[in-house]
Structure formats: structure tokens, C-alpha cells
Amino acid sequence: MLTYNRLEDTIRSIESIYNYTKLPFELIIFDNASSDTRMKKYLNNLEKAKNNVKIIFNQSNLGCSGGRKRAIEFASGEYIITLDSDISVTENWLENLLIRIDSDESIAAACAKVVFPDGKIQYNGGEYKIENGFIRFSLV
């Protein structure tokens, strides 16, 4: 999970993960140089309270893609899921993603439907194309 300030969103997101994740998981939180001192205190306390949490406090903001790329280097699990700190997951979220990935050897990644608080769909999957050595993602 990538964080940058926004403590209340981060707390809500982490609570949803613990409330709706039945499978064992490792939670890596990559703080992208938050300036909010409450964030650092909260994350330090979380790491002490939960044995499956690893916190990385980065000294500079790498942006979203740079932060995710760096955070993934700390992962040790078979599957990697990237979440932003303003995402709240729902019941069976992880199982539904894993079922999709495990159902077909040709599937290397899955994307969840993301819904705004007002119920409108932000995106619901997508596709990619490889062009000149680059991957271009298009969300649906």
C-alpha cells in the first residue's frame, strides 16, 4: 500500500483489509515521504501491533509509480497486490482476484472493479498492449 499523508483514508483502508481478508497476507506499507507526523506515529504503532505488517518510510516522494515499484521490491509473497491508501476493500475481494488469476495459466494479473463512494464505477478491468518494448494499459 502506497501512502502519502491522508491519515484518515489510510486508517479506513487498512481497517477494511483486516475486516475483509480471510487468507493469510503480508501488508507492506510504503510511505512516500508523508509530512504528517500523525501518519508516522500511526504506522509505527500498526507495525508493532500486527506481525504481518512491514513499514517502509521513504525519505523522498517517488510519485505513485515510483513508490509502487520500490515497494514491490520488499514483497515476499507469491502474489502481489497494489493498493492506494484511499481504497476500501469489500468481502471476498482477495479470493475473487486469486480465483481469476489461478483459473487460467495465461492470466498473469487481475484488476478489481473500483467504485466511487456514490456508486459510479471508476473502472472495471482493462487490457494491455505491448508496443516497442513498453506496456500500454487501457482501463475499461
mmCIF file of C-alpha atoms in Angstrom:
data_model
loop_
_atom_site.group_PDB
_atom_site.id
_atom_site.type_symbol
_atom_site.label_atom_id
_atom_site.label_comp_id
_atom_site.label_asym_id
_atom_site.label_seq_id
_atom_site.Cartn_x
_atom_site.Cartn_y
_atom_site.Cartn_z
ATOM 1 C CA MET A 1 0.000 0.000 0.000
ATOM 2 C CA LEU A 2 1.304 3.368 -1.012
ATOM 3 C CA THR A 3 0.687 6.191 1.474
ATOM 4 C CA TYR A 4 1.246 9.913 1.425
ATOM 5 C CA ASN A 5 -0.427 11.879 4.218
ATOM 6 C CA ARG A 6 -4.256 11.336 4.182
ATOM 7 C CA LEU A 7 -4.219 9.533 7.538
ATOM 8 C CA GLU A 8 -7.987 9.051 7.807
ATOM 9 C CA ASP A 9 -8.170 7.390 4.367
ATOM 10 C CA THR A 10 -5.228 5.167 5.278
ATOM 11 C CA ILE A 11 -6.836 4.035 8.533
ATOM 12 C CA ARG A 12 -10.125 3.280 6.747
ATOM 13 C CA SER A 13 -8.309 1.312 4.043
ATOM 14 C CA ILE A 14 -6.254 -0.752 6.485
ATOM 15 C CA GLU A 15 -9.307 -1.492 8.628
ATOM 16 C CA SER A 16 -11.147 -2.752 5.546
ATOM 17 C CA ILE A 17 -8.236 -5.057 4.687
ATOM 18 C CA TYR A 18 -8.255 -6.596 8.161
ATOM 19 C CA ASN A 19 -12.058 -6.837 8.220
ATOM 20 C CA TYR A 20 -12.456 -8.466 4.800
ATOM 21 C CA THR A 21 -9.343 -10.571 4.244
ATOM 22 C CA LYS A 22 -9.631 -14.182 5.378
ATOM 23 C CA LEU A 23 -6.480 -15.526 3.715
ATOM 24 C CA PRO A 24 -3.018 -15.007 5.212
ATOM 25 C CA PHE A 25 -1.351 -11.875 3.872
ATOM 26 C CA GLU A 26 1.614 -9.574 4.280
ATOM 27 C CA LEU A 27 0.870 -5.855 4.313
ATOM 28 C CA ILE A 28 3.737 -3.711 3.094
ATOM 29 C CA ILE A 29 3.106 -0.014 3.559
ATOM 30 C CA PHE A 30 5.383 2.286 1.621
ATOM 31 C CA ASP A 31 5.109 5.794 2.984
ATOM 32 C CA ASN A 32 6.091 8.178 0.210
ATOM 33 C CA ALA A 33 7.635 10.850 2.498
ATOM 34 C CA SER A 34 4.474 11.954 4.305
ATOM 35 C CA SER A 35 4.833 15.260 6.097
ATOM 36 C CA ASP A 36 2.013 14.481 8.556
ATOM 37 C CA THR A 37 3.698 13.380 11.800
ATOM 38 C CA ARG A 38 0.475 11.608 12.846
ATOM 39 C CA MET A 39 0.932 9.276 9.867
ATOM 40 C CA LYS A 40 4.371 8.170 11.011
ATOM 41 C CA LYS A 41 3.121 7.593 14.563
ATOM 42 C CA TYR A 42 0.110 5.589 13.330
ATOM 43 C CA LEU A 43 2.225 3.434 11.017
ATOM 44 C CA ASN A 44 4.845 2.763 13.689
ATOM 45 C CA ASN A 45 2.114 1.666 16.118
ATOM 46 C CA LEU A 46 0.492 -0.518 13.459
ATOM 47 C CA GLU A 47 3.771 -2.281 12.738
ATOM 48 C CA LYS A 48 4.212 -3.010 16.455
ATOM 49 C CA ALA A 49 0.639 -4.299 16.808
ATOM 50 C CA LYS A 50 0.477 -6.532 13.715
ATOM 51 C CA ASN A 51 3.002 -9.253 12.921
ATOM 52 C CA ASN A 52 2.222 -9.218 9.185
ATOM 53 C CA VAL A 53 2.949 -5.511 8.593
ATOM 54 C CA LYS A 54 6.143 -4.043 7.219
ATOM 55 C CA ILE A 55 6.514 -0.255 7.035
ATOM 56 C CA ILE A 56 8.973 1.487 4.746
ATOM 57 C CA PHE A 57 9.424 5.210 5.327
ATOM 58 C CA ASN A 58 10.907 6.655 2.159
ATOM 59 C CA GLN A 59 12.849 9.892 2.554
ATOM 60 C CA SER A 60 11.616 11.396 -0.721
ATOM 61 C CA ASN A 61 8.360 11.215 -2.644
ATOM 62 C CA LEU A 62 8.864 8.927 -5.633
ATOM 63 C CA GLY A 63 5.377 9.547 -7.015
ATOM 64 C CA CYS A 64 2.777 6.807 -7.436
ATOM 65 C CA SER A 65 4.526 4.603 -9.971
ATOM 66 C CA GLY A 66 7.978 5.039 -8.418
ATOM 67 C CA GLY A 67 6.650 4.308 -4.948
ATOM 68 C CA ARG A 68 4.815 1.176 -6.101
ATOM 69 C CA LYS A 69 7.854 -0.067 -7.983
ATOM 70 C CA ARG A 70 10.080 0.422 -4.944
ATOM 71 C CA ALA A 71 7.532 -1.109 -2.521
ATOM 72 C CA ILE A 72 7.215 -4.272 -4.606
ATOM 73 C CA GLU A 73 10.919 -4.929 -4.024
ATOM 74 C CA PHE A 74 10.067 -5.641 -0.358
ATOM 75 C CA ALA A 75 7.358 -8.228 -1.128
ATOM 76 C CA SER A 76 7.996 -11.896 -0.445
ATOM 77 C CA GLY A 77 4.650 -13.496 -1.294
ATOM 78 C CA GLU A 78 3.542 -15.489 -4.304
ATOM 79 C CA TYR A 79 1.062 -12.780 -5.315
ATOM 80 C CA ILE A 80 1.465 -9.013 -5.240
ATOM 81 C CA ILE A 81 -1.454 -6.607 -4.983
ATOM 82 C CA THR A 82 -1.005 -2.865 -5.114
ATOM 83 C CA LEU A 83 -3.490 -0.689 -3.276
ATOM 84 C CA ASP A 84 -3.712 3.002 -2.718
ATOM 85 C CA SER A 85 -4.493 4.260 0.754
ATOM 86 C CA ASP A 86 -7.911 5.567 -0.303
ATOM 87 C CA ILE A 87 -9.189 2.127 -1.375
ATOM 88 C CA SER A 88 -11.562 0.215 0.888
ATOM 89 C CA VAL A 89 -11.889 -3.449 0.024
ATOM 90 C CA THR A 90 -15.082 -5.486 0.403
ATOM 91 C CA GLU A 91 -15.959 -9.043 1.339
ATOM 92 C CA ASN A 92 -14.175 -11.764 -0.691
ATOM 93 C CA TRP A 93 -12.082 -9.187 -2.573
ATOM 94 C CA LEU A 94 -8.880 -11.188 -2.383
ATOM 95 C CA GLU A 95 -10.445 -14.551 -3.116
ATOM 96 C CA ASN A 96 -12.134 -13.151 -6.226
ATOM 97 C CA LEU A 97 -8.854 -11.791 -7.577
ATOM 98 C CA LEU A 98 -6.975 -15.029 -6.900
ATOM 99 C CA ILE A 99 -9.674 -17.218 -8.444
ATOM 100 C CA ARG A 100 -9.393 -15.221 -11.653
ATOM 101 C CA ILE A 101 -5.596 -15.462 -11.760
ATOM 102 C CA ASP A 102 -5.479 -19.145 -10.836
ATOM 103 C CA SER A 103 -8.218 -20.145 -13.304
ATOM 104 C CA ASP A 104 -6.042 -19.799 -16.397
ATOM 105 C CA GLU A 105 -2.265 -20.105 -16.800
ATOM 106 C CA SER A 106 -2.261 -17.341 -19.398
ATOM 107 C CA ILE A 107 -3.532 -14.794 -16.851
ATOM 108 C CA ALA A 108 -0.703 -13.004 -15.078
ATOM 109 C CA ALA A 109 -2.668 -10.181 -13.446
ATOM 110 C CA ALA A 110 -6.178 -9.225 -12.414
ATOM 111 C CA CYS A 111 -7.868 -5.920 -11.747
ATOM 112 C CA ALA A 112 -10.761 -5.302 -9.411
ATOM 113 C CA LYS A 113 -13.768 -3.165 -10.144
ATOM 114 C CA VAL A 114 -13.299 0.216 -8.464
ATOM 115 C CA VAL A 115 -16.423 2.090 -7.427
ATOM 116 C CA PHE A 116 -16.681 5.694 -6.246
ATOM 117 C CA PRO A 117 -18.493 6.307 -2.916
ATOM 118 C CA ASP A 118 -21.571 7.456 -4.881
ATOM 119 C CA GLY A 119 -21.794 4.047 -6.596
ATOM 120 C CA LYS A 120 -20.457 5.075 -10.003
ATOM 121 C CA ILE A 121 -17.869 2.724 -11.491
ATOM 122 C CA GLN A 122 -14.413 4.276 -11.837
ATOM 123 C CA TYR A 123 -13.071 1.326 -13.807
ATOM 124 C CA ASN A 124 -13.716 -2.371 -14.204
ATOM 125 C CA GLY A 125 -10.664 -4.100 -15.602
ATOM 126 C CA GLY A 126 -8.859 -3.326 -18.787
ATOM 127 C CA GLU A 127 -6.396 -4.567 -21.321
ATOM 128 C CA TYR A 128 -2.802 -4.046 -22.311
ATOM 129 C CA LYS A 129 -0.768 -3.907 -25.494
ATOM 130 C CA ILE A 130 2.978 -4.309 -25.815
ATOM 131 C CA GLU A 131 4.439 -1.778 -28.241
ATOM 132 C CA ASN A 132 8.143 -1.158 -28.813
ATOM 133 C CA GLY A 133 9.056 -2.848 -25.536
ATOM 134 C CA PHE A 134 6.556 -0.799 -23.483
ATOM 135 C CA ILE A 135 3.291 -1.955 -21.950
ATOM 136 C CA ARG A 136 0.338 0.360 -22.519
ATOM 137 C CA PHE A 137 -2.620 -0.179 -20.180
ATOM 138 C CA SER A 138 -6.149 0.841 -21.035
ATOM 139 C CA LEU A 139 -8.794 0.757 -18.339
ATOM 140 C CA VAL A 140 -12.395 -0.059 -19.108
#
